[in-house]
JSON list of C-alpha atoms in Angstrom, two decimals:
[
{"chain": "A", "resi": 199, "resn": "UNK", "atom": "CA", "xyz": [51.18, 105.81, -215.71]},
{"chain": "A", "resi": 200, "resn": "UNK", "atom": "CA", "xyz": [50.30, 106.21, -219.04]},
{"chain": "A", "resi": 201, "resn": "UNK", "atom": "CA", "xyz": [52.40, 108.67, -221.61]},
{"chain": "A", "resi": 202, "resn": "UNK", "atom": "CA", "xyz": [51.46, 109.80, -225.34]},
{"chain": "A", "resi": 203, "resn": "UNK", "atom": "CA", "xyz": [53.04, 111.67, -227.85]},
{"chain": "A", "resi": 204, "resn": "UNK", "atom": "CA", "xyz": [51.29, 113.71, -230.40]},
{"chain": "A", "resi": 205, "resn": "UNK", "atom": "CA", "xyz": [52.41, 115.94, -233.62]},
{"chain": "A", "resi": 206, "resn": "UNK", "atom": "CA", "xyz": [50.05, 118.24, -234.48]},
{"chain": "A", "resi": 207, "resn": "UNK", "atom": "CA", "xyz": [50.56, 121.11, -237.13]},
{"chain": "A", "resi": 208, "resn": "UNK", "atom": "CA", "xyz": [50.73, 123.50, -234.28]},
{"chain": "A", "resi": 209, "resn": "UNK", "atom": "CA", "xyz": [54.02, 121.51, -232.92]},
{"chain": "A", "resi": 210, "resn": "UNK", "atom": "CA", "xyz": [55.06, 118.30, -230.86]},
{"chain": "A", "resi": 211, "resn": "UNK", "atom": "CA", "xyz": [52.86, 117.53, -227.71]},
{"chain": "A", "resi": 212, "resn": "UNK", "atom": "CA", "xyz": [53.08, 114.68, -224.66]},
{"chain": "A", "resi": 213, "resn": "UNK", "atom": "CA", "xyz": [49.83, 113.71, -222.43]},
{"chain": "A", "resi": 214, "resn": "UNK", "atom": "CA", "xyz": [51.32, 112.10, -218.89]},
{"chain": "A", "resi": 215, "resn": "UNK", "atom": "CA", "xyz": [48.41, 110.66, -217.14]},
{"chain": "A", "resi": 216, "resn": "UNK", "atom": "CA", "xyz": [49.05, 109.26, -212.90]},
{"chain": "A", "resi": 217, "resn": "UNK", "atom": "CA", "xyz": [47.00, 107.96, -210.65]},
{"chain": "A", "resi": 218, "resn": "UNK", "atom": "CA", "xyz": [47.91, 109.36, -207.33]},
{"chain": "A", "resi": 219, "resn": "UNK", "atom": "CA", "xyz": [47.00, 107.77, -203.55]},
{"chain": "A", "resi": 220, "resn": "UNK", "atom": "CA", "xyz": [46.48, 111.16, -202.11]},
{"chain": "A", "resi": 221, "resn": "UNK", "atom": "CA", "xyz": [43.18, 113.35, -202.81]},
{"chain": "A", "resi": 222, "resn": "UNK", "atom": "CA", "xyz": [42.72, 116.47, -205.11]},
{"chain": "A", "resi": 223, "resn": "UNK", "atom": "CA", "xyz": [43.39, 119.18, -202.42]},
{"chain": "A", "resi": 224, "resn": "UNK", "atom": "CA", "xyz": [47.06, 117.18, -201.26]},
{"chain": "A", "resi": 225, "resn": "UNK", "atom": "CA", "xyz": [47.89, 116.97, -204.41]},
{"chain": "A", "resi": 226, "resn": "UNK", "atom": "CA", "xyz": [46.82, 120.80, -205.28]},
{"chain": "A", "resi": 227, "resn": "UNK", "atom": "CA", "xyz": [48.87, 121.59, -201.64]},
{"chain": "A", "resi": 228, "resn": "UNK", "atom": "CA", "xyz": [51.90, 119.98, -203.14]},
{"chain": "A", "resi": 229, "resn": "UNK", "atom": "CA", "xyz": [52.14, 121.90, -206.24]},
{"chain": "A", "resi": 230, "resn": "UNK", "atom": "CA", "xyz": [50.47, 125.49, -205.20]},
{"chain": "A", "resi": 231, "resn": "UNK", "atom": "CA", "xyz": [52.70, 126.18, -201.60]},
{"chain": "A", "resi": 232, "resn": "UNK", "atom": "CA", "xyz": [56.05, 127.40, -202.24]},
{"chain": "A", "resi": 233, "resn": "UNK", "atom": "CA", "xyz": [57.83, 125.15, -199.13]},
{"chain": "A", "resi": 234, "resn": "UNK", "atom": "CA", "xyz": [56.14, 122.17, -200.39]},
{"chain": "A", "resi": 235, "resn": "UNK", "atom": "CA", "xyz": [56.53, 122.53, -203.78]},
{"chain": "A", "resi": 236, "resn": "UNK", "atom": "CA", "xyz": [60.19, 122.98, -203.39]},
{"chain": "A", "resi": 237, "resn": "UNK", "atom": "CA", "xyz": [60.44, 119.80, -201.40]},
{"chain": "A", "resi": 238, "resn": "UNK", "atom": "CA", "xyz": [59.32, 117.94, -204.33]},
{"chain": "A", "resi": 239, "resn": "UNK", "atom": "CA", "xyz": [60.45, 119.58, -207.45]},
{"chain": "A", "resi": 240, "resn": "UNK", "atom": "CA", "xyz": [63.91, 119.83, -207.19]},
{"chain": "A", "resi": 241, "resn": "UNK", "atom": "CA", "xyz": [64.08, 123.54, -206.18]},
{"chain": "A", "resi": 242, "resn": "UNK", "atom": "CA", "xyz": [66.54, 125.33, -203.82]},
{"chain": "A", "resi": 243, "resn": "UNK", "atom": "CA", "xyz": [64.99, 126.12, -200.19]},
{"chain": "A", "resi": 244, "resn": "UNK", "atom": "CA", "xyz": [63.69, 129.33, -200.08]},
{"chain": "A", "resi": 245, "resn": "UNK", "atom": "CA", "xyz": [63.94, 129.81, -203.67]},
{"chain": "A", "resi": 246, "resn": "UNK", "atom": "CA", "xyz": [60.09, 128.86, -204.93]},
{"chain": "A", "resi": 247, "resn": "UNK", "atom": "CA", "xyz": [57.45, 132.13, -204.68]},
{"chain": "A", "resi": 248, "resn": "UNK", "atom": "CA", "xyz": [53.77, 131.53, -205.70]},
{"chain": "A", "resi": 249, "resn": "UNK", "atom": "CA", "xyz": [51.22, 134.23, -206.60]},
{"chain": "A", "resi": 250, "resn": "UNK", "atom": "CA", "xyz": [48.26, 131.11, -207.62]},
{"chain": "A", "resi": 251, "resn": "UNK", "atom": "CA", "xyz": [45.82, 133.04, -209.88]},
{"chain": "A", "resi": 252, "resn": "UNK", "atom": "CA", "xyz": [45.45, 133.87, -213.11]},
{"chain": "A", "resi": 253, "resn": "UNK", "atom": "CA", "xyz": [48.45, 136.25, -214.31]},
{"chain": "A", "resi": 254, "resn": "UNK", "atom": "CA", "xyz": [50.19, 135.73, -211.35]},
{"chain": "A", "resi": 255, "resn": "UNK", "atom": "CA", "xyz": [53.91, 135.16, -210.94]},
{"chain": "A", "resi": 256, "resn": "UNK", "atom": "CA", "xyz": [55.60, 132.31, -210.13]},
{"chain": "A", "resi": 257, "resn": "UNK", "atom": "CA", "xyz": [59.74, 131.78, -210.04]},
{"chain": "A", "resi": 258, "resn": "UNK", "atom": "CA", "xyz": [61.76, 128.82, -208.10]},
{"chain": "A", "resi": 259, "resn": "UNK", "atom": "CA", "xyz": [65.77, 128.02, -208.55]},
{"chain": "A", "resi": 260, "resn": "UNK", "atom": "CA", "xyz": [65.98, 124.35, -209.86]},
{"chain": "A", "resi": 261, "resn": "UNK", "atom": "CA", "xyz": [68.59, 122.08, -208.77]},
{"chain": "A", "resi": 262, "resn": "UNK", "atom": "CA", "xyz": [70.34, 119.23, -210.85]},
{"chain": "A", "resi": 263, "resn": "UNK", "atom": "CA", "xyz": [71.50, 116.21, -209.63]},
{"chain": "A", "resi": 264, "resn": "UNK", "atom": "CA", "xyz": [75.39, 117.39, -209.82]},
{"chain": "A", "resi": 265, "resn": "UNK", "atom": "CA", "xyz": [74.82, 120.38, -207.62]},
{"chain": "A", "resi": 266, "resn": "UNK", "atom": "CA", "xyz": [73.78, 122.79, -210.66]},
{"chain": "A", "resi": 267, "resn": "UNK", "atom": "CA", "xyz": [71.67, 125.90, -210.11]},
{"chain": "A", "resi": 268, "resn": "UNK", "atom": "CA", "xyz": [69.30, 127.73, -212.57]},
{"chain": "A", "resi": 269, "resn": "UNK", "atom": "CA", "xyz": [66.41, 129.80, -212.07]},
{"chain": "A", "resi": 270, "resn": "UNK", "atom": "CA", "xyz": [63.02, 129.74, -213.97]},
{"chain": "A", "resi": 271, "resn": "UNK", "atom": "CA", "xyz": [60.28, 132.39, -214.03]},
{"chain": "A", "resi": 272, "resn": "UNK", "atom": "CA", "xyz": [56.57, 132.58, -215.52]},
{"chain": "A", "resi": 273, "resn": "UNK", "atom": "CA", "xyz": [53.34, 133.24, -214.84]},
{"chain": "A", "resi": 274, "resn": "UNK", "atom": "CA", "xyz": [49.65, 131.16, -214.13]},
{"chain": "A", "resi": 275, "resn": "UNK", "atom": "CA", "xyz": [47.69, 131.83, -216.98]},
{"chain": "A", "resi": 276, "resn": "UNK", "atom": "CA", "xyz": [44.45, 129.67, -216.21]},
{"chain": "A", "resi": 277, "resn": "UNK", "atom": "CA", "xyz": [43.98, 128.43, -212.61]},
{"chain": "A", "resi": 278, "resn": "UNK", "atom": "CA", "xyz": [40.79, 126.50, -211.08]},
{"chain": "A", "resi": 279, "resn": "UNK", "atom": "CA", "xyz": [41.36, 125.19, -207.61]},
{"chain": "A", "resi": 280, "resn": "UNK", "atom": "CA", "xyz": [41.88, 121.94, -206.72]},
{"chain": "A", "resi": 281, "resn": "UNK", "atom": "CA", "xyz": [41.18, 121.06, -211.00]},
{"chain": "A", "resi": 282, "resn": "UNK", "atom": "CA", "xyz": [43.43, 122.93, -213.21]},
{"chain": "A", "resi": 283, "resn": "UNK", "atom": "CA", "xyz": [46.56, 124.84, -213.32]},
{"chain": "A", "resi": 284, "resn": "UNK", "atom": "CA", "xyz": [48.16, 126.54, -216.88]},
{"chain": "A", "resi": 285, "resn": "UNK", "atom": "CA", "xyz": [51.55, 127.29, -215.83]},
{"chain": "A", "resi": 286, "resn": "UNK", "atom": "CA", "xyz": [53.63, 129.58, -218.63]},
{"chain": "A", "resi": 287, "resn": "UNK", "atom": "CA", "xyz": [57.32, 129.16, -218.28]},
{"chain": "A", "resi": 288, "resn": "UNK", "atom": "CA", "xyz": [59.57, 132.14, -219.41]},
{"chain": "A", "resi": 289, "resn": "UNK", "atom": "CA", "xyz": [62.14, 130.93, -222.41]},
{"chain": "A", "resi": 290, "resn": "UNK", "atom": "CA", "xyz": [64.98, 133.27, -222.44]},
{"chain": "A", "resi": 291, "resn": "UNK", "atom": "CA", "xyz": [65.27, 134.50, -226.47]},
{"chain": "A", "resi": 292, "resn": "UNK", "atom": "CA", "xyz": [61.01, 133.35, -226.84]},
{"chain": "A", "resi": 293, "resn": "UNK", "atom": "CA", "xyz": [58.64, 136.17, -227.04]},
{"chain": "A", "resi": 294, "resn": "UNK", "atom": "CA", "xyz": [55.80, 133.94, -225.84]},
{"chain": "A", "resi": 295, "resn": "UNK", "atom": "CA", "xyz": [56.35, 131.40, -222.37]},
{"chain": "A", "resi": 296, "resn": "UNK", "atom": "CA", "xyz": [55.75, 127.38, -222.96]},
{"chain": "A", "resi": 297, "resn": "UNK", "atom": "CA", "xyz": [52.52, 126.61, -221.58]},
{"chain": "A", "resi": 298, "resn": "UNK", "atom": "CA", "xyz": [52.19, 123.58, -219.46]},
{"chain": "A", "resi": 299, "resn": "UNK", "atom": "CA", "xyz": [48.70, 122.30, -218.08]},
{"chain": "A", "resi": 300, "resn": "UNK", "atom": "CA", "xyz": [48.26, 120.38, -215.25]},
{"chain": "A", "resi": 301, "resn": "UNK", "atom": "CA", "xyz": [45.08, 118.97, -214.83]},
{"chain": "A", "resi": 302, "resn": "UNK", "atom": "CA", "xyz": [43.65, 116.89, -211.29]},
{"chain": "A", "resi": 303, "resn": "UNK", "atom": "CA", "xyz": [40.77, 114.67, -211.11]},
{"chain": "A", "resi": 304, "resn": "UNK", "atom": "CA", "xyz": [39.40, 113.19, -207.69]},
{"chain": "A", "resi": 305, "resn": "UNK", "atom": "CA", "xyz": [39.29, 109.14, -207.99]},
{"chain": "A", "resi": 306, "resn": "UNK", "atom": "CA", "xyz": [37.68, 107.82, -205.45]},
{"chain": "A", "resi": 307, "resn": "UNK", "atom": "CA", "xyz": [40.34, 109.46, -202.80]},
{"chain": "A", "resi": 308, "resn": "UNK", "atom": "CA", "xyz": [43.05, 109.27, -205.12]},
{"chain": "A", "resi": 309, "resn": "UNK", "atom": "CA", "xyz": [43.87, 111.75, -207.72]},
{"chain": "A", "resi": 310, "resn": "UNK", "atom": "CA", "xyz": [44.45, 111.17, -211.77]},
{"chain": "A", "resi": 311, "resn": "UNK", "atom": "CA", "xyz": [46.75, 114.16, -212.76]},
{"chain": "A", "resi": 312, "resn": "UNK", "atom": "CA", "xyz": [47.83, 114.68, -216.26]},
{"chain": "A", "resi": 313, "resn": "UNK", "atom": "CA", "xyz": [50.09, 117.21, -217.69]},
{"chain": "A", "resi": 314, "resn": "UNK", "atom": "CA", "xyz": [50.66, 118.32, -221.30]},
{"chain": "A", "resi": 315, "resn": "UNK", "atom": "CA", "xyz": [52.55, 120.51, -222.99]},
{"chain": "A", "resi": 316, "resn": "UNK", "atom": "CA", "xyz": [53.19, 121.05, -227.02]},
{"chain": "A", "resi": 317, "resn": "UNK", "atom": "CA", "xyz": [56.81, 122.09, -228.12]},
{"chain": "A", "resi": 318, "resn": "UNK", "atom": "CA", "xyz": [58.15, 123.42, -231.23]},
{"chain": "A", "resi": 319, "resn": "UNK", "atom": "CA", "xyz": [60.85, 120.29, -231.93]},
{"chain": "A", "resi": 320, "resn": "UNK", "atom": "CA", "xyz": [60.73, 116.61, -230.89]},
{"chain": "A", "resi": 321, "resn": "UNK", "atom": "CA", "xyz": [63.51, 117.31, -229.19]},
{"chain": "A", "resi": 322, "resn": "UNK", "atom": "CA", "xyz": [61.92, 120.03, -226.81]},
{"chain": "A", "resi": 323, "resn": "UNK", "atom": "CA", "xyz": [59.13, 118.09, -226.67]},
{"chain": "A", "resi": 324, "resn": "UNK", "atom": "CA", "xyz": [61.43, 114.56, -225.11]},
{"chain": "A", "resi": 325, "resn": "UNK", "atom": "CA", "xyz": [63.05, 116.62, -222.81]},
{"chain": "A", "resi": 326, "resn": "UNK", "atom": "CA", "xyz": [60.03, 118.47, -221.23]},
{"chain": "A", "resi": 327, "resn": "UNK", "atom": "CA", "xyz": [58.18, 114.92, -221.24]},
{"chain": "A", "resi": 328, "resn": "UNK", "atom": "CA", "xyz": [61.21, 113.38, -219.47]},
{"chain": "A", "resi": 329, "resn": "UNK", "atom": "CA", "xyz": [61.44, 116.56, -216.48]},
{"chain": "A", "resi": 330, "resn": "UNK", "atom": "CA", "xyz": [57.44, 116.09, -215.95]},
{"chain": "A", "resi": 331, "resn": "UNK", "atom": "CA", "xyz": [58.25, 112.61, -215.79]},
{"chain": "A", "resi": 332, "resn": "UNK", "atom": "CA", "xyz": [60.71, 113.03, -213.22]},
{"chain": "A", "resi": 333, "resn": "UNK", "atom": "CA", "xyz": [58.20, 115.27, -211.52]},
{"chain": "A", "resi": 334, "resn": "UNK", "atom": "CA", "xyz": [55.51, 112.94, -211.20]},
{"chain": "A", "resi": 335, "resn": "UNK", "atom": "CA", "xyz": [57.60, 110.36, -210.04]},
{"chain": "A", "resi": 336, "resn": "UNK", "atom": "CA", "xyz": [58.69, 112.83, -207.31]},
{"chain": "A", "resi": 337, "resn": "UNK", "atom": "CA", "xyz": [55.72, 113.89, -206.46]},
{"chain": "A", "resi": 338, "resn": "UNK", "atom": "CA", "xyz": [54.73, 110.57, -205.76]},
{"chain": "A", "resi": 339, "resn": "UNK", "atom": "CA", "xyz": [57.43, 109.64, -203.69]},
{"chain": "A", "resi": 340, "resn": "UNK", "atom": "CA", "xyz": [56.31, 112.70, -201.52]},
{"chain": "A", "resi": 341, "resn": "UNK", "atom": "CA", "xyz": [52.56, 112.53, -201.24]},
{"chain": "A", "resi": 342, "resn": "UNK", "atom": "CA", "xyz": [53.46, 108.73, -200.00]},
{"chain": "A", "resi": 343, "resn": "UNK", "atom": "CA", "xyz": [55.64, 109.95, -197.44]},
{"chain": "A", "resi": 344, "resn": "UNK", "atom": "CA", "xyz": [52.60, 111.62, -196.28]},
{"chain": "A", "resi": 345, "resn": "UNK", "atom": "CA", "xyz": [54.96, 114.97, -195.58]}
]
C-alpha cells in the first residue's frame, strides 16, 4: 500500500493506493451492496441502505471497537460502475458534506483502489486517512475470505 499526504491551498488531502487480489466488479460488490458492505465496514446489520447513482442516498450505523454506535448519512455525487465512486458524507454543523473518492482499476485480475479525500485541518485530514486505512485493510481481509 502506498499513502501520501498533500496541503494544498484548498485544504489537507491523503491519496491511499491498494492492490487488491479480487477483480473490479468484487471489489465494486463489496462496497455498493448494503449486506456486504456492512460485513466489511464496521456497520451494524441491517443498518447500511444504498441508492448507487448519482445524488442518491446512502446512510449505515458504524460500530467502534468498544461497542459504540453512531450513524452517518450522505449522498453519491459521481458514480461510474465498476471505476469510480464520489461518496459525500453529511458533517453535522457543515453546510457542504466531505467528499471522498474511491477510485478502482482492473490489474490483471486484481484491483488497484485508491481513495482520497481533502480536509480542512491536519487533524481531520489524519483521522479520515487512518478510518480509510482501517477500511482497506478490512476490505482486504474480506475479499480474501472470498465471502
Amino acid at each position: 500500500m502506498s499513502a501520501e499526504q498533500t496541503t494544498t491551498d484548498s485544504g489537507f488531502s491523503y491519496d491511499l493506493t491498494r492492490t487488491l487480489d479480487a477483480p473490479v466488479d468484487r471489489v465494486w460488490q463489496a462496497w455498493t451492496t448494503p449486506d456486504q458492505y456492512a460485513r466489511w465496514a464496521y456497520a451494524a446489520p441491517g443498518s447500511v441502505e444504498m441508492d448507487v447513482r448519482p445524488g442518491g442516498a446512502w446512510k449505515a450505523t458504524m460500530v467502534t471497537p468498544d461497542g459504540g454506535e453512531f450513524p452517518l448519512t450522505g449522498s453519491y455525487l459521481g458514480v461510474t460502475e465498476n471505476r469510480l465512486l464520489v461518496v459525500g458524507m453529511d458533517v453535522p454543523g457543515r453546510p457542504e458534506p466531505t467528499v471522498m473518492t474511491v477510485e478502482l482499476d482492473e490489474d490483471g485480475g486484481r484491483t488497484r483502489i485508491t481513495t482520497r479525500q481533502t480536509c480542512d485541518t491536519s487533524e481531520e485530514r489524519d483521522t479520515a486517512e487512518q478510518g480509510s486505512t482501517m477500511l482497506l485493510d478490512s476490505l482486504t481481509a474480506f475479499l480474501a475470505e472470498g465471502a
